[in-house]
XYZ file of C-alpha atoms in Angstrom:
464
model
C 14.645 -9.637 -23.974
C 17.762 -9.068 -21.891
C 20.022 -11.667 -20.342
C 22.612 -11.471 -17.568
C 26.296 -11.437 -18.342
C 28.714 -14.073 -17.027
C 29.957 -11.549 -14.459
C 26.422 -10.910 -13.231
C 25.719 -14.645 -12.953
C 28.926 -15.141 -10.976
C 28.016 -12.285 -8.605
C 24.516 -13.718 -8.044
C 25.935 -17.147 -7.175
C 27.742 -15.735 -4.152
C 24.527 -14.969 -2.223
C 22.325 -18.071 -1.884
C 19.583 -18.041 0.758
C 20.908 -19.810 3.888
C 17.525 -21.424 4.479
C 17.501 -22.939 1.019
C 21.187 -22.953 0.097
C 21.560 -26.719 -0.050
C 18.258 -27.590 -1.673
C 18.950 -29.192 -5.077
C 18.273 -27.120 -8.165
C 17.113 -23.835 -6.637
C 19.981 -21.939 -8.263
C 19.878 -23.661 -11.642
C 18.029 -20.605 -13.058
C 21.223 -18.573 -12.766
C 22.699 -20.582 -15.655
C 19.774 -19.760 -17.962
C 18.699 -16.751 -19.958
C 16.938 -14.289 -17.652
C 14.438 -12.115 -19.469
C 13.687 -8.605 -18.173
C 16.543 -8.811 -15.666
C 17.628 -5.568 -13.910
C 21.238 -4.551 -14.395
C 22.183 -4.155 -10.738
C 24.533 -6.982 -9.790
C 27.556 -4.632 -9.979
C 25.857 -2.106 -7.687
C 27.907 -1.758 -4.464
C 24.850 -2.584 -2.323
C 23.709 -5.657 -4.256
C 25.316 -8.272 -1.991
C 24.141 -6.628 1.238
C 20.592 -6.229 -0.067
C 20.393 -9.906 -1.025
C 21.956 -10.944 2.283
C 19.270 -9.037 4.197
C 16.470 -10.519 2.083
C 17.893 -13.982 2.745
C 17.251 -13.576 6.467
C 14.058 -11.500 6.818
C 10.828 -13.217 7.940
C 8.614 -14.646 5.190
C 5.816 -12.418 3.941
C 3.431 -15.366 3.622
C 3.481 -18.822 5.154
C 3.597 -22.259 3.609
C 0.298 -23.286 5.200
C -1.448 -20.306 3.577
C 0.067 -21.266 0.224
C -1.193 -24.836 0.617
C -4.671 -23.533 1.453
C -4.721 -21.442 -1.728
C -3.713 -24.484 -3.771
C -6.713 -26.332 -2.291
C -9.013 -23.428 -3.125
C -7.738 -23.279 -6.702
C -8.270 -27.031 -7.030
C -11.950 -26.298 -6.346
C -11.874 -23.692 -9.105
C -10.323 -26.175 -11.542
C -13.160 -28.575 -10.690
C -15.791 -25.926 -11.472
C -16.824 -25.573 -7.827
C -15.570 -22.002 -7.223
C -14.510 -18.873 -9.127
C -11.168 -17.052 -8.950
C -11.111 -13.229 -8.717
C -7.843 -11.334 -8.831
C -7.424 -7.576 -9.110
C -5.223 -4.648 -8.219
C -2.820 -2.078 -9.563
C -0.857 -2.459 -12.767
C 2.224 -1.546 -10.749
C 2.035 -0.720 -7.076
C 3.891 2.320 -5.806
C 5.550 2.830 -2.457
C 3.652 6.085 -1.961
C 0.373 4.355 -2.778
C 0.650 1.900 0.116
C -1.563 3.987 2.391
C -4.426 2.710 4.524
C -7.001 4.609 2.449
C -5.790 3.339 -0.914
C -5.307 -0.248 0.267
C -8.750 -0.290 1.893
C -10.281 1.114 -1.316
C -8.834 -1.734 -3.387
C -9.846 -4.349 -0.812
C -13.355 -2.877 -0.564
C -13.790 -2.972 -4.325
C -12.596 -6.581 -4.533
C -14.928 -7.555 -1.698
C -17.814 -5.898 -3.529
C -16.919 -7.680 -6.761
C -16.715 -10.979 -4.875
C -20.140 -10.449 -3.269
C -21.655 -9.670 -6.672
C -20.141 -12.863 -8.093
C -21.059 -15.048 -5.120
C -24.642 -13.806 -4.900
C -25.240 -13.613 -8.640
C -23.686 -16.945 -9.594
C -24.142 -18.935 -6.346
C -20.457 -19.846 -6.332
C -17.732 -19.423 -3.703
C -15.146 -16.875 -4.810
C -11.401 -17.205 -4.203
C -10.268 -13.609 -3.633
C -6.779 -12.395 -4.414
C -5.216 -8.964 -4.579
C -2.699 -8.093 -7.225
C -1.034 -6.521 -4.216
C 1.867 -6.622 -1.736
C 4.524 -7.359 -4.338
C 3.439 -5.980 -7.717
C 6.202 -3.368 -7.743
C 7.954 -4.366 -10.981
C 6.889 -4.427 -14.623
C 8.302 -5.963 -17.820
C 9.015 -3.465 -20.569
C 9.160 -3.834 -24.319
C 12.317 -1.736 -24.511
C 15.286 -1.401 -22.178
C 15.639 2.285 -22.979
C 13.349 5.313 -23.157
C 14.119 8.448 -25.171
C 12.665 11.883 -24.563
C 13.998 14.623 -26.777
C 17.755 14.189 -26.953
C 18.068 12.176 -23.727
C 17.982 8.358 -23.516
C 17.720 6.608 -20.166
C 16.812 3.138 -18.840
C 13.072 2.458 -18.968
C 11.016 2.629 -15.791
C 10.606 -0.955 -14.558
C 8.560 -0.384 -11.429
C 9.560 1.100 -8.108
C 11.282 -2.060 -6.915
C 13.862 -1.477 -9.672
C 14.109 2.250 -10.402
C 12.256 5.566 -10.214
C 9.605 7.047 -12.490
C 11.206 10.514 -12.734
C 13.056 10.932 -16.012
C 16.560 11.705 -14.821
C 19.775 9.737 -14.609
C 19.853 9.175 -10.840
C 16.196 8.097 -10.708
C 16.516 5.522 -13.471
C 19.486 3.645 -11.936
C 18.650 0.007 -11.169
C 19.028 0.044 -7.393
C 18.886 -3.249 -5.387
C 18.055 -1.315 -2.204
C 14.611 -0.839 -3.688
C 13.993 -4.566 -3.179
C 14.308 -3.978 0.566
C 11.821 -1.131 0.457
C 9.533 -3.323 -1.642
C 9.745 -6.077 0.970
C 8.890 -3.747 3.856
C 6.089 -2.045 1.928
C 4.662 -5.460 1.062
C 4.811 -6.457 4.730
C 2.858 -3.381 5.820
C 0.336 -3.906 3.017
C -0.233 -7.527 4.057
C -0.635 -6.463 7.680
C -3.410 -4.066 6.661
C -5.096 -6.638 4.423
C -5.086 -9.209 7.226
C -6.535 -6.643 9.629
C -9.241 -5.645 7.156
C -10.276 -9.212 6.313
C -10.253 -10.648 9.836
C -11.134 -7.650 12.012
C -14.737 -7.031 11.007
C -14.127 -4.931 7.886
C -15.067 -7.902 5.657
C -18.184 -8.884 7.633
C -20.877 -9.689 5.063
C -23.337 -7.691 7.124
C -21.382 -4.592 6.046
C -22.259 -4.885 2.361
C -23.826 -1.410 2.457
C -20.863 0.128 4.258
C -18.479 -0.999 1.516
C -20.114 1.512 -0.812
C -19.517 4.464 1.512
C -17.045 6.970 0.119
C -17.599 5.969 -3.518
C -19.341 8.346 -5.922
C -22.919 7.522 -6.876
C -23.253 6.005 -10.355
C -25.257 3.284 -12.185
C -23.064 0.456 -10.880
C -23.378 1.839 -7.348
C -27.171 1.849 -7.626
C -27.230 -1.728 -8.888
C -24.953 -2.820 -6.077
C -27.154 -1.102 -3.483
C -30.190 -2.965 -4.808
C -28.358 -6.283 -4.485
C -27.072 -5.331 -1.023
C -30.636 -4.798 0.151
C -31.534 -8.308 -1.008
C -28.533 -9.730 0.864
C -29.511 -7.732 3.933
C -33.017 -9.196 3.867
C -31.579 -12.705 3.505
C -29.173 -12.173 6.424
C -31.970 -10.889 8.659
C -34.063 -13.919 7.778
C -31.188 -16.228 8.677
C -30.673 -14.369 11.950
C -34.344 -14.810 12.811
C -33.876 -18.551 12.231
C -30.942 -18.629 14.651
C -28.206 -19.088 12.039
C -24.547 -18.858 13.119
C -22.850 -15.884 11.447
C -19.228 -16.703 12.279
C -18.534 -17.621 8.642
C -19.782 -14.194 7.532
C -17.495 -12.167 9.788
C -14.151 -12.813 8.086
C -12.948 -13.802 4.653
C -9.931 -15.457 3.045
C -7.872 -13.043 0.987
C -4.674 -13.995 -0.805
C -1.912 -11.933 -2.418
C -0.147 -12.538 -5.720
C 2.217 -10.800 -8.123
C 4.298 -11.407 -11.222
C 7.521 -13.149 -10.193
C 9.636 -10.951 -12.449
C 12.641 -10.167 -10.227
C 14.270 -13.530 -9.668
C 16.929 -12.134 -7.327
C 14.081 -11.095 -5.011
C 12.070 -14.296 -5.400
C 15.077 -16.545 -4.808
C 16.163 -14.584 -1.736
C 12.679 -15.019 -0.247
C 12.532 -18.759 -0.954
C 12.270 -20.758 2.259
C 12.227 -24.495 3.056
C 9.050 -25.444 4.914
C 9.771 -27.211 8.203
C 6.729 -29.505 7.748
C 7.291 -30.728 4.220
C 10.986 -29.834 3.695
C 10.004 -28.398 0.328
C 10.762 -24.907 -1.097
C 8.113 -22.182 -1.046
C 8.262 -18.694 -2.481
C 7.310 -16.588 0.527
C 7.000 -13.233 -1.264
C 3.350 -14.017 -2.103
C 0.810 -16.808 -2.083
C 0.481 -16.922 -5.875
C 3.251 -16.167 -8.377
C 2.858 -15.845 -12.110
C 5.114 -15.804 -15.146
C 4.474 -13.129 -17.755
C 3.982 -13.428 -21.487
C 7.492 -12.019 -22.031
C 9.289 -14.435 -19.696
C 7.596 -17.806 -20.216
C 10.350 -19.375 -22.322
C 10.508 -23.089 -21.525
C 14.279 -23.043 -21.132
C 14.318 -19.654 -19.427
C 15.129 -18.743 -15.847
C 11.597 -17.846 -14.742
C 10.058 -21.173 -15.700
C 12.991 -23.010 -14.126
C 12.831 -21.330 -10.706
C 9.054 -21.348 -10.358
C 8.864 -24.992 -11.424
C 10.752 -25.829 -8.213
C 8.501 -23.905 -5.800
C 5.368 -25.307 -4.148
C 3.269 -22.206 -4.744
C 0.344 -22.207 -7.129
C 1.772 -20.830 -10.378
C 0.156 -18.755 -13.105
C 1.317 -18.247 -16.697
C 0.130 -15.458 -18.985
C -0.748 -16.726 -22.479
C -0.985 -14.245 -25.352
C -2.274 -14.613 -28.928
C 0.930 -16.243 -30.197
C 0.445 -19.236 -27.862
C -0.243 -22.629 -29.420
C -1.740 -25.724 -27.856
C 1.699 -27.324 -27.981
C 3.157 -24.368 -26.072
C 0.563 -24.845 -23.336
C 1.248 -28.582 -23.085
C 4.973 -28.008 -22.747
C 4.376 -25.433 -20.013
C 2.226 -27.972 -18.168
C 4.997 -30.566 -18.419
C 7.521 -28.050 -17.059
C 5.441 -26.488 -14.281
C 2.901 -29.173 -13.368
C 4.317 -32.545 -14.403
C 2.243 -34.397 -11.767
C -0.991 -32.707 -12.933
C -1.709 -31.549 -9.391
C -5.120 -29.872 -8.931
C -4.742 -26.166 -8.155
C -1.074 -26.040 -9.120
C -1.294 -24.299 -12.510
C -3.394 -21.392 -13.759
C -3.419 -20.191 -17.359
C -4.180 -16.456 -17.525
C -5.445 -15.700 -21.029
C -4.610 -12.256 -22.457
C -5.467 -12.496 -26.138
C -7.214 -9.185 -26.900
C -10.856 -8.888 -27.889
C -10.115 -9.404 -31.579
C -8.250 -12.687 -30.985
C -9.978 -14.451 -28.101
C -12.628 -16.360 -30.064
C -10.193 -17.444 -32.772
C -7.093 -18.331 -30.753
C -8.352 -19.732 -27.447
C -10.353 -22.821 -28.555
C -7.366 -24.737 -29.931
C -5.395 -24.169 -26.720
C -8.218 -25.368 -24.479
C -8.873 -28.396 -26.682
C -5.211 -29.427 -26.632
C -4.940 -29.054 -22.857
C -8.247 -30.668 -21.952
C -7.575 -33.463 -24.444
C -4.365 -34.270 -22.571
C -6.261 -34.765 -19.323
C -4.712 -31.734 -17.619
C -7.037 -29.498 -15.574
C -5.501 -26.052 -15.108
C -7.532 -23.097 -13.908
C -8.614 -20.975 -16.890
C -8.615 -17.234 -16.156
C -9.295 -14.276 -18.425
C -7.125 -11.168 -18.318
C -9.168 -8.794 -20.512
C -6.858 -5.847 -19.891
C -3.406 -6.422 -21.339
C -4.434 -7.391 -24.859
C -6.584 -4.291 -25.293
C -4.176 -1.439 -24.571
C -4.077 1.406 -27.100
C -2.100 4.649 -27.287
C -3.902 7.902 -28.060
C -2.460 10.789 -30.099
C -2.340 12.739 -26.837
C 0.249 10.265 -25.534
C -2.011 8.546 -22.987
C -2.245 4.765 -22.878
C -5.810 3.573 -22.368
C -8.239 0.714 -22.804
C -11.738 0.897 -24.182
C -14.182 -0.571 -21.703
C -16.176 -2.084 -24.572
C -13.079 -4.041 -25.660
C -12.541 -5.294 -22.111
C -16.162 -6.411 -21.945
C -15.937 -8.070 -25.362
C -12.898 -10.116 -24.363
C -14.666 -11.272 -21.190
C -17.708 -12.203 -23.276
C -15.540 -14.061 -25.779
C -13.786 -15.988 -23.001
C -17.127 -17.239 -21.675
C -18.470 -17.996 -25.142
C -15.456 -20.184 -25.960
C -15.752 -22.159 -22.734
C -19.488 -22.590 -23.179
C -19.000 -23.925 -26.695
C -16.391 -26.438 -25.489
C -18.158 -27.475 -22.292
C -15.254 -26.322 -20.117
C -15.269 -24.115 -17.027
C -14.272 -20.420 -17.203
C -12.534 -20.296 -13.855
C -11.656 -16.691 -13.157
C -10.921 -13.104 -14.066
C -7.728 -11.094 -13.556
C -8.078 -7.309 -13.849
C -6.034 -4.199 -13.300
C -8.284 -2.042 -11.140
C -8.381 0.433 -8.306
C -10.876 1.563 -5.709
C -10.220 5.169 -6.674
C -12.339 7.306 -8.987
C -9.670 7.506 -11.685
C -10.162 8.159 -15.399
C -7.860 5.794 -17.285
C -10.064 3.404 -19.280
C -12.538 4.946 -21.727
C -16.257 4.182 -21.528
C -18.522 2.429 -19.062
C -22.133 3.097 -18.084
C -21.082 6.436 -16.585
C -18.642 7.101 -19.417
C -15.039 8.142 -18.864
C -13.910 10.531 -21.597
C -10.404 11.475 -22.665
C -11.057 15.001 -21.422
C -11.005 13.594 -17.866
C -7.481 12.202 -18.200
C -5.748 15.502 -17.392
C -7.146 15.519 -13.841
C -7.839 11.862 -13.035
C -5.220 9.774 -14.869
C -2.926 8.503 -12.087
C -1.286 5.223 -13.110
C 2.469 5.111 -13.667
C 2.174 2.194 -16.117
C -0.986 0.698 -17.603
C -4.550 2.068 -17.299
C -6.855 0.554 -14.654
C -10.580 0.121 -14.263
C -12.018 2.490 -11.687
C -14.404 1.425 -8.929
C -17.553 1.737 -11.036
C -16.098 -0.073 -14.060
C -14.854 -2.875 -11.783
C -18.354 -3.421 -10.408
C -19.794 -3.409 -13.926
C -17.399 -6.199 -14.915
C -18.385 -8.185 -11.807
C -22.102 -7.964 -12.663
C -21.371 -9.025 -16.239
C -19.329 -12.058 -15.132
C -21.973 -13.052 -12.580
C -24.592 -13.094 -15.344
C -22.416 -15.286 -17.568
C -21.627 -17.702 -14.734
C -25.274 -17.927 -13.718
C -26.302 -18.681 -17.304
C -23.779 -21.531 -17.575
C -24.756 -23.259 -14.330
């Protein structure tokens, strides 16, 4: 873990957001240890980049954030399910209409599978429009005889392994903001302009390669089509089927960026993080006395926290006290990333401690991050069977305790990549040379994402 120097803290204090400059406590985080912090405060463009971010329009609006908190309150009550997915780390070059529509299509398909299979509303969220930074286990990377700063996502530095690319450049925050804005514009157009119409369930499969998951989806789509035609014959109103709610969330890793995009809502006079509807704190930055917990505790957004296998019930209770002291429904989500070998052993004590206290966070499984392995070839991958086993373990634990498994958080793409091994149409390591595209962690492809959705729908249906 890295922390800022006194000089860096002093430099950051000179650029508070004008719209939130006088709100008590919003800059307290600058006095705390800041894990995973980029070393860019001495960059000559740092002050001007922050000044511009202080004044740009918000990416999301406070009313949308409040709506998401209401939706997540329904999830916490067991009345809906939370689906979040998207890239490990977005790239500026990947923010094209085709790639964004592919991710949105896949998430819509997963949501339809879950809604139809489990008879539950689904709160849909992209891991999109802000997921441009990544925590790293080491500050430095060595190749041969050269050592350079690690790649921390395109909002911090470049992927190319050379000195100029790996500089921590605050101007990248501006490009990240504008890329996020264009991504959100496309998502809003897709989800309100007819693209998300439930009567297009067949069309969402167009352009994807045929495979077992595709065939299963087509069979389900035909059933939905029959049901829709029946409703039409009965004179049903289809307005609710024409559009869908779709939210955006990302890890709030870069606190300079998050603070600069904090705005005071004119209705409530309270601070909102306007970089995304939902912000989460990672496993590496969830220290109770750390900067990330401090800043996000002061924002009105729904907040997530990643919990790994080292988490205790006491840790979870302290995080609740820090981030959700009023026990507000929909405020706090625990995203569990234990690994398949730990989930059944480690999770029960955490849930029992939290539920015993009367708190009702949303419980979400992240079956990806605890199951990453490195191959002798140098590729990082995940075995699909391990991902499935962690999902299964998550549901088994909740079933045994009588609690509600509220959601799933996956790294996925709508593209036909080969990054995670296995699946019903198996991905083999031999495919990596041509179809391994991620710059950070491996993602489920379109088919594997649908397989996970069918699996979760079966588990949810069995528990209802």
